[in-house]
Structure formats: structure tokens, C-alpha cells
Coordinates of C-alpha atoms and ligand atoms in Angstrom, one line a residue:
X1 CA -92.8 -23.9 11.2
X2 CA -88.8 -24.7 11.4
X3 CA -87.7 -24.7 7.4
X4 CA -87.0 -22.1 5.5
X5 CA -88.5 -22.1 2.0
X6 CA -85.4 -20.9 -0.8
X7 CA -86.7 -20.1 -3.8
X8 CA -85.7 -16.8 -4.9
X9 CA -82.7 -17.0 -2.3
X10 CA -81.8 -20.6 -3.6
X11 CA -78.8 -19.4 -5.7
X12 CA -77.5 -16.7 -3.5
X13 CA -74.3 -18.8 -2.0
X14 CA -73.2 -19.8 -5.4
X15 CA -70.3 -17.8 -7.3
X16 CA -71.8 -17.0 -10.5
X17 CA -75.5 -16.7 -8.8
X18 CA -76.5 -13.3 -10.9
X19 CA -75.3 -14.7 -14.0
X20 CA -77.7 -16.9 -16.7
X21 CA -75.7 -19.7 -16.2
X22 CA -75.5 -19.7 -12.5
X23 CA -79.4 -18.7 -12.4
X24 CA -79.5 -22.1 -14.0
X25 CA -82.0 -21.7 -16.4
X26 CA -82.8 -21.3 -20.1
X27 CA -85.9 -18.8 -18.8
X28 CA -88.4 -22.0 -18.8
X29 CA -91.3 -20.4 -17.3
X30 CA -91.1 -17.5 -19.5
X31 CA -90.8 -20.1 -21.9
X32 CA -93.9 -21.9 -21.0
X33 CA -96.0 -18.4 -20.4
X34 CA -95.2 -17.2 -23.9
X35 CA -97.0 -20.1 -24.8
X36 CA -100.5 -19.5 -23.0
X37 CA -103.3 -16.7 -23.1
X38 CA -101.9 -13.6 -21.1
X39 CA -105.6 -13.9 -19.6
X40 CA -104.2 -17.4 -18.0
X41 CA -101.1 -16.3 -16.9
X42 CA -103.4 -13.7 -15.3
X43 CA -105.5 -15.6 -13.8
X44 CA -103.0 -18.1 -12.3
X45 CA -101.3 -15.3 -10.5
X46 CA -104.9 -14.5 -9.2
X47 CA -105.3 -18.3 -8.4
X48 CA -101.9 -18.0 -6.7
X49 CA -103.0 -15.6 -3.9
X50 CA -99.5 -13.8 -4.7
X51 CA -100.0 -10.1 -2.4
X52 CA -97.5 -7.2 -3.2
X53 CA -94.6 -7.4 -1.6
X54 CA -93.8 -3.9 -1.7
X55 CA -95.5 -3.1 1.5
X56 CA -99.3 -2.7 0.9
X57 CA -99.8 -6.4 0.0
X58 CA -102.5 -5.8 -2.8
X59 CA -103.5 -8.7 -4.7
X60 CA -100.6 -9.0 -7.9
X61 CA -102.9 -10.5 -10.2
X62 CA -105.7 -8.7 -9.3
X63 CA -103.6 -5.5 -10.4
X64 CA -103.0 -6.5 -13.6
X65 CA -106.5 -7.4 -14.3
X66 CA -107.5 -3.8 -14.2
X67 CA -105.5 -3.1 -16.9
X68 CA -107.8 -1.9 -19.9
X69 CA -107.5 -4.3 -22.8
X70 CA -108.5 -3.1 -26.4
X71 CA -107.7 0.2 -25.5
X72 CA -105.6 1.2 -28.6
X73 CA -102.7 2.7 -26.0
X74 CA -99.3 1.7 -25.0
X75 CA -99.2 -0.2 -21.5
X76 CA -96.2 0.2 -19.3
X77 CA -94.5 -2.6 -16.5
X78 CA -92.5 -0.6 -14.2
X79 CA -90.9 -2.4 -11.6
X80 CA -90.2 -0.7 -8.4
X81 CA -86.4 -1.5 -7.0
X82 CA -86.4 1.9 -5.0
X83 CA -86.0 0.0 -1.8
X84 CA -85.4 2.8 0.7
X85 CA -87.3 2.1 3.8
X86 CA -85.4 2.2 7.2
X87 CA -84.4 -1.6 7.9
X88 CA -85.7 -3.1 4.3
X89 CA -82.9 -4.9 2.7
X90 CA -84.5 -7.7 0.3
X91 CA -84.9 -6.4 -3.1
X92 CA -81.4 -5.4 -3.4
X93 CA -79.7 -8.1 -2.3
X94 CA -82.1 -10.1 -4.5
X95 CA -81.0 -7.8 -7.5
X96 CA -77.7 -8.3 -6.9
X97 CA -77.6 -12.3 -6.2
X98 CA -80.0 -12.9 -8.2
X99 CA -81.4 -10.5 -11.2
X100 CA -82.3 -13.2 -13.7
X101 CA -85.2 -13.7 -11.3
X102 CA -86.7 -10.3 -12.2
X103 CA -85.6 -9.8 -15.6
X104 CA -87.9 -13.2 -16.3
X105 CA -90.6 -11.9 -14.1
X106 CA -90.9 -8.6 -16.4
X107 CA -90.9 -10.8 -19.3
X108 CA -93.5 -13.2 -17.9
X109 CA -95.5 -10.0 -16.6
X110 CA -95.6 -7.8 -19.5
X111 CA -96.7 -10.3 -21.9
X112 CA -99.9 -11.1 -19.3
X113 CA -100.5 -7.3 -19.5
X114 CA -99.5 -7.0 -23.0
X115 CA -97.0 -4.2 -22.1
X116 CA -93.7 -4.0 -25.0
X117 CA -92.1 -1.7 -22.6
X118 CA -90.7 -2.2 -19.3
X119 CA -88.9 -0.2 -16.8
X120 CA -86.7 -1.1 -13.7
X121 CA -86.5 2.0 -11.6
X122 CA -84.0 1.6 -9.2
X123 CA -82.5 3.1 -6.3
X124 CA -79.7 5.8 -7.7
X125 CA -77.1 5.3 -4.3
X126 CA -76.9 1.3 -5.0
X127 CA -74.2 1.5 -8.2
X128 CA -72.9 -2.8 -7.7
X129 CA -76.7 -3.6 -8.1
X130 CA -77.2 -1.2 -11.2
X131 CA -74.4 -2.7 -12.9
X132 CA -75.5 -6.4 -11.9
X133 CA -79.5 -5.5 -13.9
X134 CA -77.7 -3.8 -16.8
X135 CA -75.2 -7.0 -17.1
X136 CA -78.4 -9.3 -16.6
X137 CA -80.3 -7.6 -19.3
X138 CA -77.3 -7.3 -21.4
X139 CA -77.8 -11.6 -21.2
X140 CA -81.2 -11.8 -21.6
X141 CA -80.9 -9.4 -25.0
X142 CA -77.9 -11.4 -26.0
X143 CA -79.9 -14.9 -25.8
X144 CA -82.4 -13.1 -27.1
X145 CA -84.7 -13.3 -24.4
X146 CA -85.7 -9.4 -24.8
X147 CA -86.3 -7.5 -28.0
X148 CA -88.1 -8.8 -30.5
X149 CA -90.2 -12.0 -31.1
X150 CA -89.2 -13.5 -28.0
X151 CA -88.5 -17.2 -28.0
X152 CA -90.4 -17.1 -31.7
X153 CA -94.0 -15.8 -30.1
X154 CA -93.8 -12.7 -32.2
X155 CA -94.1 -11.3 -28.7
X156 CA -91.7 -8.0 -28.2
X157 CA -90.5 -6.5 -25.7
X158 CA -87.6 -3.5 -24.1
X159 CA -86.8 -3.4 -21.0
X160 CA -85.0 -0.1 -19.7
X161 CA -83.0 0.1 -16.2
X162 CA -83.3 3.1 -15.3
X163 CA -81.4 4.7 -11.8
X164 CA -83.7 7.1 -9.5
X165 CA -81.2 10.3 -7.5
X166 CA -82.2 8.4 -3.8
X167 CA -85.2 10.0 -2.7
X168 CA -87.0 8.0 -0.3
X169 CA -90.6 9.5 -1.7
X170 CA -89.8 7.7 -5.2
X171 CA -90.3 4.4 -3.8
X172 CA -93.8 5.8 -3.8
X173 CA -95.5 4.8 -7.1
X174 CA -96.7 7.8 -8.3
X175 CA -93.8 9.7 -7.0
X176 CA -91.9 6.9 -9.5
X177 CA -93.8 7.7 -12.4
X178 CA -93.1 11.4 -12.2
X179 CA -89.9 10.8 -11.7
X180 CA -88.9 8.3 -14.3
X181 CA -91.0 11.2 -16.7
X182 CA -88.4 13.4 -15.5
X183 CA -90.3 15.6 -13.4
X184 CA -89.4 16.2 -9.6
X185 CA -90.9 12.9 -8.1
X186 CA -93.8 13.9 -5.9
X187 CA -96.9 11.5 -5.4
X188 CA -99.6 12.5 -7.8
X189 CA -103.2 12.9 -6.9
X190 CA -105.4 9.4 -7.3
X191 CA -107.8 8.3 -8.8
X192 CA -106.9 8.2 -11.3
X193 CA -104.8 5.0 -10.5
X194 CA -101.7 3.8 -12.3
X195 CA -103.4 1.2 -13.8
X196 CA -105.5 3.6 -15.7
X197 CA -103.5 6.6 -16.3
X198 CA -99.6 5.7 -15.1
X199 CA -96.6 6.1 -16.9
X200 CA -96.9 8.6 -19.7
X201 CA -100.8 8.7 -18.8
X202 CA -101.3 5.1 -19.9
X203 CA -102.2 2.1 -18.5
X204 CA -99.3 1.1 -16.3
X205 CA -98.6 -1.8 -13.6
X206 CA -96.1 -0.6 -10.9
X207 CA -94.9 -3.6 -9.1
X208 CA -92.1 -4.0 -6.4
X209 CA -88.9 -6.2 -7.5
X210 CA -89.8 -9.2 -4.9
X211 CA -93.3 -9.6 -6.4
X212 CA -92.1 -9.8 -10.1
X213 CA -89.3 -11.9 -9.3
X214 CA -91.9 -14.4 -7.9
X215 CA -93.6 -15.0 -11.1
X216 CA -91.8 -17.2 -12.7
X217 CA -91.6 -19.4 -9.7
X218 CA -95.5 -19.3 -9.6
X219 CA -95.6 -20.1 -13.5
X220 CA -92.6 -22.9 -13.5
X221 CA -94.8 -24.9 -10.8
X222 CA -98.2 -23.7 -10.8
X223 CA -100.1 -21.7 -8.4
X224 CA -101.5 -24.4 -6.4
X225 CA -97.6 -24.6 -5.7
X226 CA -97.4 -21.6 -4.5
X227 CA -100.6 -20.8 -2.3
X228 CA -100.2 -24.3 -0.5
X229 CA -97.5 -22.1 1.6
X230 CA -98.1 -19.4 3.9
X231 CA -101.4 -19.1 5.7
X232 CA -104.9 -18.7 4.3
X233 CA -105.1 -15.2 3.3
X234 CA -101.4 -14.8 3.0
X235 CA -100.3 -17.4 0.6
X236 CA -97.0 -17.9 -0.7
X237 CA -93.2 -16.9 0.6
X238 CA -91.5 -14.3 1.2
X239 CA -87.8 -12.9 2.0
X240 CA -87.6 -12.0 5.9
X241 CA -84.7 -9.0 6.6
X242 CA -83.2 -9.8 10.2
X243 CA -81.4 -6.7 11.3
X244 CA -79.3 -5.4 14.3
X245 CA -78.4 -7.0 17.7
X246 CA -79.7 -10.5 16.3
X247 CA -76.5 -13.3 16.1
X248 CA -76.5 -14.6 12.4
X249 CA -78.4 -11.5 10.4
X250 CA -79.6 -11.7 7.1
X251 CA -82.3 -12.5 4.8
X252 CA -84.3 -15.7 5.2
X253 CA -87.0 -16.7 3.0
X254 CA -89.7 -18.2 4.8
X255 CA -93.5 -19.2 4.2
X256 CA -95.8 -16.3 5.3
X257 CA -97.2 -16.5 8.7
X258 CA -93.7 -17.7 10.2
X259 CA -93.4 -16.2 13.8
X260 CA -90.2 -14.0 14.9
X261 CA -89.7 -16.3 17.4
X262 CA -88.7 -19.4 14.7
X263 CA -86.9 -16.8 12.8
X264 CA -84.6 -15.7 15.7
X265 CA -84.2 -19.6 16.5
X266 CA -82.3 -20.1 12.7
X267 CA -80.6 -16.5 13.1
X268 CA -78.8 -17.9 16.6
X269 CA -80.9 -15.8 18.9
X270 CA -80.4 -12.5 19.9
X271 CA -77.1 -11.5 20.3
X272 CA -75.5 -13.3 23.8
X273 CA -76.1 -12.3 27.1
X274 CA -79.0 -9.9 25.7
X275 CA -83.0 -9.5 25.8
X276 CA -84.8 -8.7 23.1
X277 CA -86.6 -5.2 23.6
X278 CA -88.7 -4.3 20.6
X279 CA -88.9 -4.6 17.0
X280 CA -90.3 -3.7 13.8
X281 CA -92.3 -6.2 11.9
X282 CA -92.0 -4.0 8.1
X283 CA -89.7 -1.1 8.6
X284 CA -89.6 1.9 10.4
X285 CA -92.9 2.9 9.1
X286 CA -94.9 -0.2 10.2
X287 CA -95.4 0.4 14.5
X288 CA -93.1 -1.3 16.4
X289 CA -93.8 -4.5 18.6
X290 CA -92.0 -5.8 21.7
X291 CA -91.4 -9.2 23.4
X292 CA -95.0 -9.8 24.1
X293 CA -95.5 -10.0 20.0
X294 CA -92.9 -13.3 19.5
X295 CA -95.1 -15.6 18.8
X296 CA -97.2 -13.3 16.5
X297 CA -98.0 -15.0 12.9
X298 CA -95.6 -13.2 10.4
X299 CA -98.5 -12.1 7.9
X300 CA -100.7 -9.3 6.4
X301 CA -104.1 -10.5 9.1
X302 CA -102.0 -11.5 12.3
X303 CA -99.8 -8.5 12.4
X304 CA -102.6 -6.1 11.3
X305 CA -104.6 -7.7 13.9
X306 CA -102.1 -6.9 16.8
X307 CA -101.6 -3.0 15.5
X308 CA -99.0 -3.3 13.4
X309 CA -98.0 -3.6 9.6
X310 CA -96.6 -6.9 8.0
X311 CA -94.7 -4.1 5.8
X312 CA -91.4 -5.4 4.1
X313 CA -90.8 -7.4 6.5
X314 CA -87.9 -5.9 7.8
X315 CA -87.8 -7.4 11.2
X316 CA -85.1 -4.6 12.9
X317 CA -84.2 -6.0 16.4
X318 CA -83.1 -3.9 19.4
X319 CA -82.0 -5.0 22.7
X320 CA -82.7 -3.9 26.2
X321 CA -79.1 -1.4 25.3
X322 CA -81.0 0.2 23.0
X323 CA -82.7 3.8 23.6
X324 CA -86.1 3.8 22.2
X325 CA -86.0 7.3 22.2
X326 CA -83.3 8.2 20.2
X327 CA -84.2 5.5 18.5
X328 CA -87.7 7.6 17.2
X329 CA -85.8 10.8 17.0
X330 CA -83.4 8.9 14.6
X331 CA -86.7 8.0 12.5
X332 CA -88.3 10.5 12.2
X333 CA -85.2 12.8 10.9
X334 CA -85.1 10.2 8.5
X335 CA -88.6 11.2 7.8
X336 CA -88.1 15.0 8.1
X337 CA -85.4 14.9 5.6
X338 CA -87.2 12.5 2.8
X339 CA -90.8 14.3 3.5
X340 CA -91.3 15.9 0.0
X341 CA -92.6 18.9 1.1
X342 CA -96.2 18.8 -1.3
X343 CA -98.7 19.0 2.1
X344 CA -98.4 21.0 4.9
X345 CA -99.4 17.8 7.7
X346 CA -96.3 15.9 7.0
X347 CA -93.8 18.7 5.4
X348 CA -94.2 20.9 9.3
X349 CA -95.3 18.0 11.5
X350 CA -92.5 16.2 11.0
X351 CA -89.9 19.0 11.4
X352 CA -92.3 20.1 14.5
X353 CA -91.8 16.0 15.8
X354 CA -87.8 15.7 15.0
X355 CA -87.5 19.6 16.9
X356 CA -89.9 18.1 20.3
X357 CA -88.3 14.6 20.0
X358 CA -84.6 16.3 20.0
X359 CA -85.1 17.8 23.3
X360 CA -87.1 14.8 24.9
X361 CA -83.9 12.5 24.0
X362 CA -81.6 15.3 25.6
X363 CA -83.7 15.1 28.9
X364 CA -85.3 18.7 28.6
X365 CA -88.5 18.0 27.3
X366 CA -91.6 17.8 29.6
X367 CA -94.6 15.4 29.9
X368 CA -96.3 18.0 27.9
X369 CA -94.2 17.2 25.3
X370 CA -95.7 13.9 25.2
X371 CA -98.7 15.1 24.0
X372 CA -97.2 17.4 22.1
X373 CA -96.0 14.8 19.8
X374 CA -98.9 12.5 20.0
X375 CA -101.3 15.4 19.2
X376 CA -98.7 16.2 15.9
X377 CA -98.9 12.4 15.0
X378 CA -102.3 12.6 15.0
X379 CA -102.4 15.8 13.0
X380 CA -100.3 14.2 10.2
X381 CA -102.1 10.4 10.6
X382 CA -104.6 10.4 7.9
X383 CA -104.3 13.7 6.8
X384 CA -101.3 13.8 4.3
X385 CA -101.3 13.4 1.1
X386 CA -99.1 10.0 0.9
X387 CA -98.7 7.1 2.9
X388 CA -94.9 8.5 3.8
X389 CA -96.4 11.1 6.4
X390 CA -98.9 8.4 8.1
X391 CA -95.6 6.1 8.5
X392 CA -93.9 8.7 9.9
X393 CA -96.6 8.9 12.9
X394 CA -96.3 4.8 13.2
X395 CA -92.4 5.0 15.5
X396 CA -94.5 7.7 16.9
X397 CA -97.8 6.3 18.6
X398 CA -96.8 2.9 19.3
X399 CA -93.2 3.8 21.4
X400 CA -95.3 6.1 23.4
X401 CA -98.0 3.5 24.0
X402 CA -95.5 0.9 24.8
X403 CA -92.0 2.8 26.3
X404 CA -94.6 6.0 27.8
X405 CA -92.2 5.2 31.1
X406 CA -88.7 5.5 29.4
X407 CA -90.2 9.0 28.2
X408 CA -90.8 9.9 31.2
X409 CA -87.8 9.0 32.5
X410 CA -85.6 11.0 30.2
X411 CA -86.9 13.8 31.8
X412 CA -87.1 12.8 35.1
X413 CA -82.9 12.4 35.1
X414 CA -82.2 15.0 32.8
X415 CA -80.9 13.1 30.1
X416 CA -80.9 9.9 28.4
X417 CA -81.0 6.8 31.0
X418 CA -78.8 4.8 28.5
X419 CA -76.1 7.6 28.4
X420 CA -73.5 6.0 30.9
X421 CA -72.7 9.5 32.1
X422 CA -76.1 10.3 32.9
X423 CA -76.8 7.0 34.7
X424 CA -76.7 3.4 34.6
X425 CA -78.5 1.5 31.7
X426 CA -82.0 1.5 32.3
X427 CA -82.4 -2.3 32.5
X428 CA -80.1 -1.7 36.0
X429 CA -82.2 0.9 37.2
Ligands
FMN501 C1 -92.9 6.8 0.9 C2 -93.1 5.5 0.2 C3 -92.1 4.7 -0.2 C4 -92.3 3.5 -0.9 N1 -91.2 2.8 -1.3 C5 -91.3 1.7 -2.0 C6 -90.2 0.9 -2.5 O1 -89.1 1.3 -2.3 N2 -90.4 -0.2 -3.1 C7 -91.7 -0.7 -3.4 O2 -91.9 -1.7 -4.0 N3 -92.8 0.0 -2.9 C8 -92.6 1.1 -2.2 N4 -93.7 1.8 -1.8 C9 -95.1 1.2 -2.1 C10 -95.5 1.6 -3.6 O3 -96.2 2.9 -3.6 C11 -96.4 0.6 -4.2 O4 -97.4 0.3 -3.3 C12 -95.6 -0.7 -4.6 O5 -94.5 -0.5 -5.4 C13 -96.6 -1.7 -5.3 O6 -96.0 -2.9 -5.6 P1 -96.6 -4.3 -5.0 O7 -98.0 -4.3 -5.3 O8 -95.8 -5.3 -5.8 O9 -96.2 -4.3 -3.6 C14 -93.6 3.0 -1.1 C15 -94.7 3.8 -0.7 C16 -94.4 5.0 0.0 C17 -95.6 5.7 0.5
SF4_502 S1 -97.2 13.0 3.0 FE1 -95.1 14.0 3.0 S2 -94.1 12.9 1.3 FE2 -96.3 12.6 1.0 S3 -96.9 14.2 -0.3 FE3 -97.2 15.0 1.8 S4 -95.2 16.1 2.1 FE4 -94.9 14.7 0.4

């Protein structure tokens, strides 16, 4: 596989790419799904084997179908552009090249789940991209694409943008909902599921921005469009975040089931005169690989199959320079500080894994240590109450199964074997 696949990235190098005009479109698909049963346009997002994108990869169309129709209660679309994760950079550049994309998605998908109101909760600390949705929806009202009787259906629908404070934990879904209900957003207890009792304790889709802005691709050319890319399980394409010592990084939209390898061959390579050291395939939460895992098959099977997570895909890329130590102490603060503090597994065991991992990286830890923190990964692992405190344990178990010798080693010197003053690089050792 050498091409890349533009769809949703198409635009992106034109000027006026997040305006109507530049999106180049008079909302077509929207257009055309207005015009079928919301059951079809279901069912060809079922047919098109579309998988979240927000991490999980559950089946889109299989979501909405467990919607309750008949029901006599409100049903809520709320779109999930919290993107927060360590090394995940997709949905806001889409939002911000490109937010015509989503705004026809949530028309497109709250008609098939015969929602009226939608919500776009997005990340508080990203201000350009808030102002780039609120200008896109501004359009869409204006051309009356939103509001009511939408391209003469008699089909209504608001959509709000509404900015989250930047906590991690509301990228979470039911974290989300609390939040956007104006509650301190901390995961709620499931079942029940959003899709039963969600936003305001109705029936309620939460979908992340790359999955929504999807749709109308799937419904402008069909799904058999669609699903003839990627591989058998994992149909379709999806935006691939290149990150750190790589030569040309940045976002590249590729079929599912692309390897790093032919990525790095269109991003230039690693960066010259280096050696590629290990990686995450989805973000910091998703366990990192190393060069043995090159020729791996970018999707949710392949990458599951070799211990990892196909995640985001937010391919981060660190060279033999880098420390993978301090690299996991630097994670897991970032996980101490966002845990949210409801269970006791991740809220201590991640303050307990940042405190041991602090004084491994300085070179005064001890091999005891090392099972100090693989026993506390393994106390939090399947034992918290959200998915945030197993990813948390993910930078954990897999440097210590891969790098055990560079632990060792920090505290064999004293220090960190990277630290020029406490020895040569460890690649010269
Ligand atoms: C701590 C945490 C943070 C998350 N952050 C995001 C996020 O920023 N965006 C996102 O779409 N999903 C995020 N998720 C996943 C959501 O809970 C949910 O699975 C997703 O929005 C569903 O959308 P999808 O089916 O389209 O992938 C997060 C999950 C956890 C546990
Ligand atoms: S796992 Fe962490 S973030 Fe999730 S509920 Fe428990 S304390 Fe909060």
C-alpha cells in the first residue's frame, strides 16, 4: 500500500478549506439522506463497516441502531471533539481545515437517529477551532442547512457548539454528558449505556468528530465505496497522526491496515542519521511497540493481535536519543494530573507510579522498584472505574517488557544513561 486515500483531508491545502464555498459543496449527501428512510441511512452505515474512530472502534451504525424508536422521548447526537490524548492530533486539525465535514455529518446522523438536537462538545484550550465550528454553523444556519425544515424535508434540527474547561476525563463519554449537563464531568456508572439513558437521561449517540465527519463521504458514494478500503474487519480510512523525530510530520489519511513502515516512507523517514526506537500505534494509552512491529498492519485485529491498541492512531515516534524512561514518567504525570479522582485504583496508583517512576528516571530507584510499578499497574489494570486508569498502566507494562534493560540501567549508573553528564547516550554504550 503506497497511496494515501484524501477524503476528509482533501481540502486541507486550500485557502478557504473551512469555509462552504471552499468545502465545495451545497451539503449533497445530506441532501440525498434527507431524502431516504433514516432506517437506510442506518443501515448503509452498518453496510459500510465504518468502526469508531474515537479509540474503541465500535461499530458506528450498529450504535445508532440501539437507539429506541417510538419511544415518545427526545434523542440527543453529541459529537465528541474533546481530543486530549497524548500524541492524538486528527480531529482538531480536521475541525479547523475542514468543519463543514462534521457539521454535515450531524445533520446526516441525527436525521438516521431522529435526534432535533445536536451537540459538538469540544475541547475548551483549542479557541482558533471553536471559532472555526461556530463560523461553520453560522453557514450552515445561514443557507439554511440547520434549523427548521431542512432542505424542505420538514426535518428540524439545532445544533449547539458547546466548549468543555480541558479535562482529559471529558473525552470520556459519560464524563461528557455530565459535563455538558453542567455537572463536574466524571464517568458515570454503565449500564445503563448512552444509547439508552445519555444526555438528559435520554436516548443519546456520542460519537467522536472523525466518525461523523465520515458520513457524508459514506452517503455521497455508497458504502460499498467505503468498505472496499482497509482490510476485512477494518474497513474504510482513516487520518494517521505522525509525531516527533519523524522528517515530514503530520496527518496522512490512509486506508486501514497501512503499515508504519509505508507511512514513514511518505513522511521522509525518520529524521536523518537516526534509528527508530519505539512508538505508539493510538496514543499514550495504547502500549507502545518498537522496530520489530514496522511491518505490523495498521488496524483494530493486527495491532490487537501483537499487544497493542490501534487507538487514535497517533503514531508518536522516538528515536534511539530518546529516554524511555522519562518518557513513562512524563505519561503517567499526565495521567496523575487528569485521573478524576472517583476510584481509589487509578486516583493512588497513579500518584504511587509518577512518585516510583520519578526516582527510577533520577537513577535511585532499585530493581525492586520494578515490580513495584508493575505490581501497581496491575492493581489499577482492570480494576478502575474507566478506561483512563487501564491506559495509564499500558506506557507501563509494555516499556518494562520491552526496555526492562534501560531500567535497569538507570540504576546501575546512578542516573539517566541519556543525561550527557551522567554518561554517553546509551546507543554508545
Ligand atoms: C479518558 C478517556 C478519554 C477519551 N477521550 C476521547 C476523546 O477525546 N474523543 C473521543 O472521540 N473519544 C474519547 N474517548 C472515547 C469515548 O469514551 C467514546 O468511546 C467515543 O467518543 C465513542 O465514539 P466513536 O464510537 O465514534 O469512536 C475517551 C475515553 C476515555 C476513557
Ligand atoms: S479510572 Fe481514573 S479517571 Fe476513571 S473514574 Fe477512576 S479515578 Fe476517574
Amino acid at each position: 500500500m503506497t497511496t494515501l486515500t484524501p477524503v476528509l483531508t482533501a481540502n486541507w491545502d486550500q485557502a478557504n478549506s473551512f469555509t462552504l464555498d471552499g468545502y465545495g459543496g451545497d451539503y449533497g449527501a445530506a441532501r440525498k439522506a434527507l431524502g431516504m428512510d433514516p432506517d437506510a441511512v442506518i443501515q448503509a452505515v452498518k453496510d459500510s463497516g465504518l468502526r469508531g474512530r474515537g479509540g474503541a472502534g465500535f461499530p458506528t451504525g450498529m450504535k445508532w441502531g440501539f437507539i429506541p424508536q417510538g419511544d415518545g422521548k427526545p434523542h440527543y447526537l453529541v459529537v465528541n471533539a474533546d481530543e486530549s490524548e497524548p500524541g492524538t492530533c486528527k480531529d482538531i486539525p480536521l475541525m479547523m481545515a475542514n468543519p463543514h465535514s462534521l457539521v454535515e455529518g450531524v445533520i446526516i446522523t441525527s436525521y438516521a437517529i431522529r435526534a432535533n438536537h445536536a451537540f459538538i462538545y469540544v475541547r475548551g484550550e483549542v479557541l482558533h477551532v471553536i471559532r472555526r465550528l461556530h463560523a461553520a454553523v453560522r453557514e450552515a444556519y445561514e443557507k439554511g442547512y440547520l434549523g427548521t425544515d431542512i432542505f424542505g424535508s420538514g426535518y428540524n434540527l439545532e445544533l449547539v457548539v458547546h466548549s468543555g474547561a480541558g479535562a482529559y476525563i471529558c473525552g470520556e463519554e459519560t464524563a461528557l454528558l455530565d459535563s455538558l449537563e453542567g455537572f463536574r464531568g466524571q464517568p458515570r456508572l454503565k449500564p445503563p449505556f448512552p444509547a439508552v439513558a445519555g444526555l438528559y437521561a435520554s436516548p443519546t449517540v456520542v460519537n467522536n468528530v472523525e466518525s461523523i465527519a465520515s458520513v457524508p463521504s459514506i452517503i455521497g458514494n455508497g458504502a460499498e465505496w467505503f468498505a472496499g478500503m482497509g482490510t476485512e474487519k477494518s474497513k474504510g480510512f482513516g487520518i494517521f497522526s505522525l509525531s516527533g523525530h519523524v522528517t515530514r510530520p503530520g496527518q496522512y489519511e490512509a486506508p486501514l491496515g497501512i503499515t508504519l513502515r509505508e507511512l514513514l516512507d511518505m513522511a521522509g523517514g525518520i529524521r536523518a542519521g537516526h534509528q527508530i526506537k519505539f512508538w505508539t500505534p493510538g496514543g499514550s494509552s495504547t502500549p507502545i511497540f518498537t522496530d520489530e512491529h514496522l511491518d505490523v498492519p495498521l488496524d483494530f485485529e493486527a495491532v490487537g493481535a501483537k499487544g497493542s491498541m490501534l487507538g487514535t492512531r497517533a503514531l508518536q515516534i522516538f528515536d534511539e536519543t530518546t529516554c524511555v524512561v522519562r518518557t513513562v514518567l512524563r505519561w503517567t504525570e499526565f495521567y496523575a494530573h487528569e485521573s478524576c479522582g472517583k476510584c481509589t485504583p487509578c486516583r493512588e496508583g497513579t500518584y504511587w507510579l509518577k512518585q516510583v517512576l520519578k526516582r527510577l528516571e533520577q537513577g535511585q530507584g532499585s530493581e525492586e522498584d520494578l515490580a513495584t510499578i508493575t505490581d501497581i499497574a496491575d492493581n489499577i489494570l482492570g480494576r478502575s472505574f474507566c478506561a483512563l486508569g487501564d491506559g495509564a498502566t499500558s506506557p507501563i507494562h509494555s516499556s518494562v517488557k520491552y526496555f526492562r534493560e534501560e531500567y535497569l540501567k538507570h540504576f546501575e549508573i546512578g542516573g539517566c544513561p541519556f543525561d550527557p553528564k551522567k554518561s554517553t547516550l546509551w546507543s554508545e554504550q
